[in-house]
Tab-separated table of C-alpha atoms in Angstrom:
chain	number	residue	atom	x	y	z
A	74	MET	CA	-129.742	114.853	-5.676
A	75	ARG	CA	-130.583	111.954	-4.130
A	76	ARG	CA	-133.433	114.242	-1.521
A	77	LEU	CA	-134.477	115.907	-4.316
A	78	VAL	CA	-135.698	113.146	-6.075
A	79	LEU	CA	-136.864	111.126	-2.640
A	80	ILE	CA	-138.760	114.692	-2.351
A	81	SER	CA	-140.073	113.866	-5.839
A	82	LEU	CA	-141.792	110.733	-5.580
A	83	VAL	CA	-143.043	111.270	-1.952
A	84	VAL	CA	-144.816	114.180	-3.556
A	85	SER	CA	-145.843	112.505	-6.749
A	86	ALA	CA	-147.546	109.163	-4.585
A	87	VAL	CA	-149.404	111.595	-2.877
A	88	CYS	CA	-151.213	113.906	-6.055
A	89	SER	CA	-151.582	110.502	-8.104
A	90	SER	CA	-154.055	108.174	-5.155
A	91	THR	CA	-156.045	111.670	-5.384
A	92	LEU	CA	-158.080	109.863	-9.337
A	93	ALA	CA	-158.018	106.561	-7.686
A	94	ALA	CA	-159.471	108.345	-4.396
A	95	GLN	CA	-161.468	110.971	-5.758
A	96	PRO	CA	-165.588	109.848	-4.614
A	97	ALA	CA	-168.993	111.471	-7.189
A	98	VAL	CA	-170.880	113.363	-4.584
A	99	SER	CA	-169.587	113.408	-0.848
A	100	ASP	CA	-170.977	110.791	1.657
A	101	GLY	CA	-170.898	112.788	4.310
A	102	THR	CA	-166.966	111.634	5.168
A	103	LEU	CA	-163.183	113.800	4.074
A	104	THR	CA	-162.906	110.908	1.184
A	105	GLY	CA	-160.887	112.278	-1.431
A	106	THR	CA	-160.521	115.495	-0.420
A	107	ARG	CA	-156.572	116.740	0.467
A	108	GLU	CA	-155.108	117.362	3.547
A	109	VAL	CA	-152.591	120.535	3.771
A	110	GLY	CA	-150.692	120.801	6.812
A	111	LEU	CA	-147.620	123.693	8.658
A	112	PHE	CA	-146.494	123.181	11.986
A	113	PRO	CA	-143.661	124.524	13.696
A	114	THR	CA	-141.608	120.974	15.108
A	115	GLY	CA	-139.787	119.617	17.903
A	116	ARG	CA	-138.011	117.134	17.652
A	117	VAL	CA	-135.016	115.157	20.393
A	118	LEU	CA	-132.314	114.401	17.592
A	119	SER	CA	-131.060	110.498	17.235
A	120	THR	CA	-127.312	109.899	17.944
A	121	ALA	CA	-126.595	108.727	14.912
A	122	TYR	CA	-125.480	112.127	14.044
A	123	SER	CA	-125.937	113.488	16.588
A	124	VAL	CA	-124.473	114.484	20.412
A	125	GLU	CA	-126.236	112.598	23.648
A	126	ASP	CA	-126.196	115.769	25.476
A	127	SER	CA	-127.254	118.168	22.682
A	128	ARG	CA	-130.465	116.865	21.157
A	129	MET	CA	-133.060	118.748	20.877
A	130	ALA	CA	-133.593	120.572	18.059
A	131	TYR	CA	-136.407	123.118	16.377
A	132	GLY	CA	-138.398	123.496	12.894
A	133	GLY	CA	-141.386	122.674	10.816
A	134	THR	CA	-143.605	120.750	9.131
A	135	VAL	CA	-145.514	120.868	6.084
A	136	THR	CA	-147.278	117.710	5.438
A	137	LEU	CA	-149.255	116.571	1.678
A	138	GLY	CA	-151.834	114.091	2.028
A	139	THR	CA	-154.492	111.857	0.416
A	140	GLN	CA	-158.315	110.649	2.157
A	141	LEU	CA	-158.627	106.984	0.279
A	142	ARG	CA	-160.881	106.391	2.441
A	143	ARG	CA	-163.033	106.867	5.621
A	144	HIS	CA	-159.960	105.382	7.607
A	145	VAL	CA	-156.911	105.114	5.574
A	146	ALA	CA	-155.256	108.692	4.089
A	147	LEU	CA	-151.930	108.712	2.900
A	148	GLN	CA	-149.198	111.569	3.705
A	149	GLY	CA	-146.893	112.596	2.478
A	150	GLY	CA	-143.950	114.850	5.467
A	151	LEU	CA	-140.730	117.332	4.597
A	152	GLY	CA	-139.527	118.581	8.220
A	153	ILE	CA	-136.373	120.583	8.487
A	154	ALA	CA	-135.073	121.058	11.957
A	155	TYR	CA	-131.926	122.355	13.102
A	156	GLY	CA	-129.689	121.799	16.210
A	157	LYS	CA	-127.426	123.808	18.061
A	158	GLN	CA	-125.114	121.027	19.081
A	159	GLU	CA	-122.690	122.947	21.273
A	160	LEU	CA	-120.893	124.955	18.261
A	161	THR	CA	-118.129	124.605	18.352
A	162	TYR	CA	-115.322	123.049	16.363
A	163	TYR	CA	-116.118	119.534	16.946
A	164	ARG	CA	-119.463	119.761	17.078
A	165	PRO	CA	-121.785	122.667	14.625
A	166	PRO	CA	-124.515	123.070	14.268
A	167	LEU	CA	-126.812	121.058	12.051
A	168	PHE	CA	-130.000	121.518	9.716
A	169	ALA	CA	-132.061	117.914	9.492
A	170	PHE	CA	-133.943	117.194	6.258
A	171	THR	CA	-136.426	114.430	6.901
A	172	PRO	CA	-139.015	113.448	3.996
A	173	THR	CA	-141.224	110.569	4.605
A	174	LEU	CA	-144.377	108.994	3.077
A	175	SER	CA	-146.728	107.541	6.031
A	176	LEU	CA	-150.074	105.130	5.401
A	177	ILE	CA	-152.842	106.567	8.341
A	178	LEU	CA	-155.677	104.394	10.377
A	179	GLN	CA	-157.435	106.830	11.317
A	180	GLN	CA	-161.014	106.594	13.160
A	181	SER	CA	-163.947	107.721	10.611
A	182	THR	CA	-163.205	111.419	8.897
A	183	ALA	CA	-167.459	111.508	9.455
A	184	SER	CA	-166.320	112.160	13.374
A	185	ASN	CA	-165.309	114.873	14.599
A	186	PHE	CA	-162.220	113.720	16.483
A	187	GLN	CA	-160.662	110.957	14.886
A	188	PRO	CA	-157.409	109.843	16.163
A	189	TYR	CA	-154.946	107.980	14.229
A	190	ALA	CA	-151.499	106.277	14.338
A	191	LEU	CA	-149.473	106.262	11.340
A	192	VAL	CA	-146.489	104.222	10.019
A	193	GLY	CA	-144.054	104.560	7.117
A	194	ALA	CA	-140.507	104.620	5.460
A	195	GLY	CA	-138.341	107.677	4.531
A	196	TYR	CA	-134.744	108.839	4.626
A	197	GLU	CA	-132.186	111.223	7.368
A	198	PHE	CA	-130.509	113.292	5.255
A	199	ILE	CA	-128.277	115.683	7.674
A	200	ARG	CA	-125.971	118.814	6.972
A	201	TYR	CA	-122.974	120.037	8.919
A	202	THR	CA	-123.049	123.902	8.545
A	203	ARG	CA	-118.922	123.144	8.395
A	204	ALA	CA	-117.101	119.796	7.933
A	205	ARG	CA	-116.501	118.136	11.445
A	206	CYS	CA	-113.234	116.962	12.353
A	207	ASP	CA	-113.430	113.858	10.473
A	208	CYS	CA	-114.193	115.732	7.638
A	209	GLU	CA	-117.653	114.882	7.089
A	210	GLN	CA	-119.884	118.257	5.727
A	211	SER	CA	-123.384	115.359	4.927
A	212	ARG	CA	-124.733	112.361	6.423
A	213	SER	CA	-128.056	110.275	5.314
A	214	LEU	CA	-129.180	107.429	6.614
A	215	GLY	CA	-133.246	104.846	6.021
A	216	ILE	CA	-135.940	105.161	8.580
A	217	GLY	CA	-138.760	103.821	9.566
A	218	ASN	CA	-141.840	107.172	10.142
A	219	PHE	CA	-144.132	104.998	12.934
A	220	GLY	CA	-146.314	107.568	15.190
A	221	ALA	CA	-150.148	108.506	16.362
A	222	GLY	CA	-152.118	111.508	16.880
A	223	PHE	CA	-155.507	113.274	16.550
A	224	ARG	CA	-157.472	115.801	14.393
A	225	GLN	CA	-159.848	117.743	15.583
A	226	MET	CA	-162.176	119.676	13.484
A	227	ILE	CA	-163.087	122.945	12.694
A	228	GLY	CA	-166.061	123.130	10.230
A	229	ASP	CA	-166.448	121.170	6.996
A	230	ARG	CA	-162.428	122.042	5.995
A	231	ARG	CA	-159.685	122.724	8.961
A	232	ALA	CA	-158.759	120.602	11.709
A	233	PHE	CA	-156.773	121.072	14.756
A	234	ARG	CA	-154.013	118.062	14.762
A	235	ALA	CA	-151.143	117.105	16.738
A	236	GLU	CA	-148.598	114.130	15.802
A	237	LEU	CA	-145.822	112.719	17.658
A	238	SER	CA	-144.080	110.489	15.678
A	239	SER	CA	-140.482	108.349	16.063
A	240	GLN	CA	-137.878	107.665	13.285
A	241	ILE	CA	-135.674	104.462	13.863
A	242	GLY	CA	-133.122	103.917	12.521
A	243	LYS	CA	-129.113	103.147	12.460
A	244	GLY	CA	-128.028	104.883	15.784
A	245	GLY	CA	-130.943	105.268	18.002
A	246	PRO	CA	-133.969	106.553	17.430
A	247	ALA	CA	-135.093	110.335	16.395
A	248	TYR	CA	-139.136	111.827	18.219
A	249	THR	CA	-141.069	114.102	16.381
A	250	GLY	CA	-143.811	116.234	17.571
A	251	PHE	CA	-144.937	118.927	16.185
A	252	ALA	CA	-149.228	120.162	16.509
A	253	GLY	CA	-150.832	123.173	14.326
A	254	MET	CA	-153.535	124.142	12.629
A	255	SER	CA	-155.033	121.899	8.317
A	256	MET	CA	-156.601	122.891	5.338
A	257	PHE	CA	-158.481	120.691	3.542
A	258	VAL	CA	-158.689	120.879	-0.037
A	259	GLY	CA	-159.956	119.282	-3.371
A	260	GLY	CA	-162.666	116.596	-3.480
A	261	PRO	CA	-166.435	116.370	-3.519
A	262	SER	CA	-167.411	119.814	-4.652
A	263	ALA	CA	-170.242	119.754	-2.749
A	264	LEU	CA	-168.497	118.636	1.323
A	265	ARG	CA	-170.632	118.584	3.912
A	266	ARG	CA	-169.479	116.771	6.123
A	267	ARG	CA	-172.848	116.626	8.504
A	268	ASP	CA	-175.755	114.979	8.515
A	269	THR	CA	-178.541	117.874	6.642
A	270	PRO	CA	-182.816	117.732	7.367
A	271	ARG	CA	-184.727	116.281	4.450
A	272	PRO	CA	-187.547	118.289	3.964
A	273	PRO	CA	-190.514	116.294	3.169
A	274	GLN	CA	-192.585	117.559	0.192
A	275	ARG	CA	-195.269	119.434	1.718
A	276	VAL	CA	-196.022	120.703	5.255
A	277	ARG	CA	-199.616	122.038	4.639
A	278	PRO	CA	-202.626	119.190	4.109
A	279	GLU	CA	-204.375	120.979	1.486
A	280	PRO	CA	-207.962	121.329	2.191
A	281	ALA	CA	-210.240	117.609	1.560
A	282	SER	CA	-212.706	118.648	-1.030
A	283	ILE	CA	-216.416	118.591	-0.955
A	284	PRO	CA	-218.906	117.506	-3.599
A	285	VAL	CA	-221.823	119.678	-4.160
A	286	PRO	CA	-224.683	117.657	-4.929
A	287	ARG	CA	-226.427	117.453	-8.067
A	288	PRO	CA	-230.223	117.530	-7.637
A	289	GLN	CA	-231.950	114.546	-8.652
A	290	PRO	CA	-234.083	115.203	-12.461
A	291	ALA	CA	-237.799	115.989	-12.116
A	292	ALA	CA	-241.042	112.934	-12.732
A	293	SER	CA	-242.526	112.665	-15.993
A	294	GLN	CA	-245.233	114.629	-14.593
A	295	PRO	CA	-243.399	117.590	-11.809
A	296	ALA	CA	-245.371	119.059	-9.315
A	297	PRO	CA	-245.328	122.485	-8.755
A	298	THR	CA	-242.202	124.118	-6.626
A	299	PRO	CA	-243.177	125.927	-4.044
A	300	PRO	CA	-241.195	129.031	-3.606
A	301	ARG	CA	-236.844	128.560	-2.240
A	302	ALA	CA	-237.109	129.600	0.961
A	303	VAL	CA	-234.659	132.104	2.122
A	304	VAL	CA	-232.381	130.504	5.752
A	305	PRO	CA	-230.926	133.549	7.348
A	306	GLN	CA	-226.891	133.199	6.984
A	307	PRO	CA	-225.966	133.438	11.213
A	308	PRO	CA	-223.346	136.162	11.767
A	309	ARG	CA	-220.108	135.673	11.288
A	310	THR	CA	-217.824	135.133	14.381
A	311	VAL	CA	-214.013	136.360	14.830
A	312	ALA	CA	-212.075	133.491	16.287
A	313	PRO	CA	-210.075	135.229	19.520
A	314	PRO	CA	-206.463	134.873	19.566
A	315	VAL	CA	-204.555	131.967	19.564
A	316	THR	CA	-201.956	131.658	22.362
A	317	LEU	CA	-198.658	129.113	21.561
A	318	GLY	CA	-196.939	127.514	23.978
A	319	ASP	CA	-197.289	126.582	27.815
A	320	ALA	CA	-196.572	129.291	31.535
A	321	ASN	CA	-192.633	128.863	30.242
A	322	GLY	CA	-193.337	129.580	27.188
A	323	VAL	CA	-191.835	126.321	25.341
A	324	LEU	CA	-193.678	126.075	22.057
A	325	LEU	CA	-191.773	122.423	21.362
A	326	SER	CA	-189.199	119.917	22.587
A	327	ILE	CA	-187.477	117.569	21.837
A	328	ASP	CA	-186.305	115.003	23.186
A	329	GLY	CA	-183.302	112.259	23.797
A	330	THR	CA	-184.950	109.432	21.945
A	331	GLN	CA	-184.796	112.163	18.882
A	332	VAL	CA	-181.905	113.165	18.864
A	333	ASP	CA	-178.620	111.746	17.645
A	334	PHE	CA	-175.507	111.199	20.360
A	335	SER	CA	-173.289	112.769	18.106
A	336	LYS	CA	-174.708	114.281	15.140
A	337	PRO	CA	-176.284	118.222	14.855
A	338	GLY	CA	-179.521	116.862	13.232
A	339	TRP	CA	-182.193	114.973	14.134
A	340	ARG	CA	-184.082	111.341	14.271
A	341	ASP	CA	-186.771	110.412	11.046
A	342	GLU	CA	-189.780	110.612	13.803
A	343	ALA	CA	-188.971	114.086	14.441
A	344	GLU	CA	-189.386	115.985	11.425
A	345	PRO	CA	-193.758	115.567	11.673
A	346	ILE	CA	-193.414	117.391	15.542
A	347	LEU	CA	-191.330	120.264	13.720
A	348	ASP	CA	-194.211	120.135	10.918
A	349	GLY	CA	-197.140	121.108	13.143
A	350	LEU	CA	-194.763	123.896	14.484
A	351	VAL	CA	-194.586	124.746	11.384
A	352	VAL	CA	-197.618	124.576	10.235
A	353	ASP	CA	-199.144	126.858	13.527
A	354	LEU	CA	-196.186	129.566	13.326
A	355	THR	CA	-197.208	130.267	9.684
A	356	SER	CA	-200.540	130.815	10.356
A	357	ASP	CA	-202.194	134.011	10.612
A	358	ALA	CA	-202.418	133.588	15.064
A	359	GLY	CA	-198.559	132.910	14.442
A	360	GLN	CA	-196.862	135.309	12.815
A	361	GLY	CA	-195.974	137.562	14.853
A	362	ILE	CA	-194.231	135.009	17.159
A	363	LYS	CA	-190.461	135.282	18.227
A	364	LEU	CA	-188.146	131.734	18.814
A	365	ASN	CA	-185.711	130.681	20.753
A	366	ILE	CA	-184.954	127.450	20.434
A	367	GLU	CA	-182.329	126.403	22.817
A	368	ALA	CA	-180.094	123.450	22.396
A	369	HIS	CA	-178.657	121.003	25.709
A	370	THR	CA	-175.720	118.293	25.646
A	371	ASP	CA	-175.306	115.458	28.739
A	372	ASN	CA	-171.892	116.266	30.120
A	373	VAL	CA	-169.820	113.575	28.011
A	374	GLY	CA	-166.730	114.450	26.227
A	375	ALA	CA	-164.611	118.063	27.059
A	376	ASN	CA	-167.311	120.792	27.386
A	377	ALA	CA	-165.535	123.370	24.283
A	378	ALA	CA	-167.016	119.989	21.708
A	379	ASN	CA	-169.945	120.127	23.872
A	380	ASN	CA	-171.031	123.983	23.014
A	381	MET	CA	-169.971	122.869	19.661
A	382	ILE	CA	-172.356	120.245	19.335
A	383	ALA	CA	-175.841	121.866	20.556
A	384	LEU	CA	-174.765	125.267	18.831
A	385	ASP	CA	-175.223	122.487	15.813
A	386	ARG	CA	-178.308	120.980	16.944
A	387	ALA	CA	-179.540	124.537	17.862
A	388	ARG	CA	-178.756	125.763	13.963
A	389	ALA	CA	-179.722	122.508	12.116
A	390	VAL	CA	-182.936	122.668	13.910
A	391	ARG	CA	-183.444	127.158	12.875
A	392	ASP	CA	-181.997	126.152	9.116
A	393	TYR	CA	-185.126	123.521	8.665
A	394	LEU	CA	-188.061	125.470	10.137
A	395	VAL	CA	-186.497	128.727	7.558
A	396	THR	CA	-186.818	126.503	4.527
A	397	GLN	CA	-190.057	126.046	5.970
A	398	GLY	CA	-191.248	129.397	4.728
A	399	VAL	CA	-190.348	130.748	9.268
A	400	ALA	CA	-188.488	133.811	9.406
A	401	ALA	CA	-185.212	133.895	9.876
A	402	ASP	CA	-185.416	137.467	12.089
A	403	ARG	CA	-188.028	135.718	14.075
A	404	ILE	CA	-185.470	132.698	15.687
A	405	ARG	CA	-182.200	133.303	17.860
A	406	ILE	CA	-180.489	130.248	19.148
A	407	THR	CA	-178.538	129.961	21.963
A	408	SER	CA	-175.922	126.808	23.809
A	409	MET	CA	-176.537	125.503	27.053
A	410	GLY	CA	-173.625	122.630	26.146
A	411	GLU	CA	-174.251	120.671	29.463
A	412	GLU	CA	-175.451	122.936	31.873
A	413	ASN	CA	-178.724	123.034	33.584
A	414	PRO	CA	-178.289	118.814	33.261
A	415	ILE	CA	-182.747	117.620	33.219
A	416	ALA	CA	-181.157	113.505	34.829
A	417	PRO	CA	-178.399	113.132	36.439
A	418	ASN	CA	-175.236	112.598	34.064
A	419	ASN	CA	-174.759	108.767	35.168
A	420	THR	CA	-176.444	106.848	34.070
A	421	ALA	CA	-177.166	106.053	30.109
A	422	LEU	CA	-181.602	106.831	30.373
A	423	GLY	CA	-180.692	110.226	32.405
A	424	ARG	CA	-177.818	110.946	29.811
A	425	GLN	CA	-180.136	110.535	26.967
A	426	HIS	CA	-182.850	113.071	29.254
A	427	ASN	CA	-180.092	115.954	28.999
A	428	ARG	CA	-179.289	115.769	25.028
A	429	ARG	CA	-182.356	117.949	24.162
A	430	VAL	CA	-184.374	121.193	22.142
A	431	ILE	CA	-186.354	123.607	23.456
A	432	ILE	CA	-187.356	125.487	21.371
A	433	ARG	CA	-189.680	128.611	23.352
A	434	ARG	CA	-191.247	132.020	22.446
A	435	GLU	CA	-189.171	134.989	22.866
A	436	LYS	CA	-190.822	136.805	25.157
């Protein structure tokens, strides 16, 4: 009965805190969302209820958390583990039920990689498969829950998560480790964590109107006007075809001063350059040009993460061009990651040169 009451209190605390954390609109973080996870779990049990030489147990953990702020979350968890002990009458196998309620302090949820620390409390409920020699078939004790972990975002509402924690109570600590996928539900209806480039009000400037001079009124005694001479119009000439790009087919290059370090978007000063390219690509001479958007990064971080951020940068440029009238089937995107650097990565200036987006003309 006490076990059910405690689990109900944990779930109620996590769910009720969502109402206070719910934002009206998305601010680029996970604030107001609920994180749900189900993880395979390994445990080293406490000597308060387990034998010294057979403390390993295996099971699973389910978590339900609420993102209160970009740096703070409240999480309830329930772990269930089975330990064989020594499979004897005196040391029978056991099940450990561990409900906890913890406060999580984390790096901003606007980041893709989010390390965190947690502190909380809970209970250990131990149930032996049969009565031991001391006639105790179940036990319970209060614990403190302390640990650390990380969350790696995969998209806007999924994350890979790993955590290692210690449950400290009477008779020595227990240790718990798990890893797996978690999902974010609820929150703003249009949750989007990454920056989206804002389109300008107008891309093509309208041609300026040329005022037509009006004829002046004649004098009181007009002189006879000579007949108007017919001026022959010059023959119309057809403009030669326009060739866009340099010898390597590069139409545009956005360098590291215009690319954010850890975000897929670009800075405001890069938009006029993209707008100029849009004018060329939507003109009569540029309608048949196909593009390859190639994104590069420096070597800071894991190679897989660099490939992902480069692909997101190329995708952001493509989406911007499509919103301005360039057909999507004319654009191909490529992630080069940290390959093909143009400068050494051992200096800040070199890494800035290597963070770039190149738009090439497809051959």
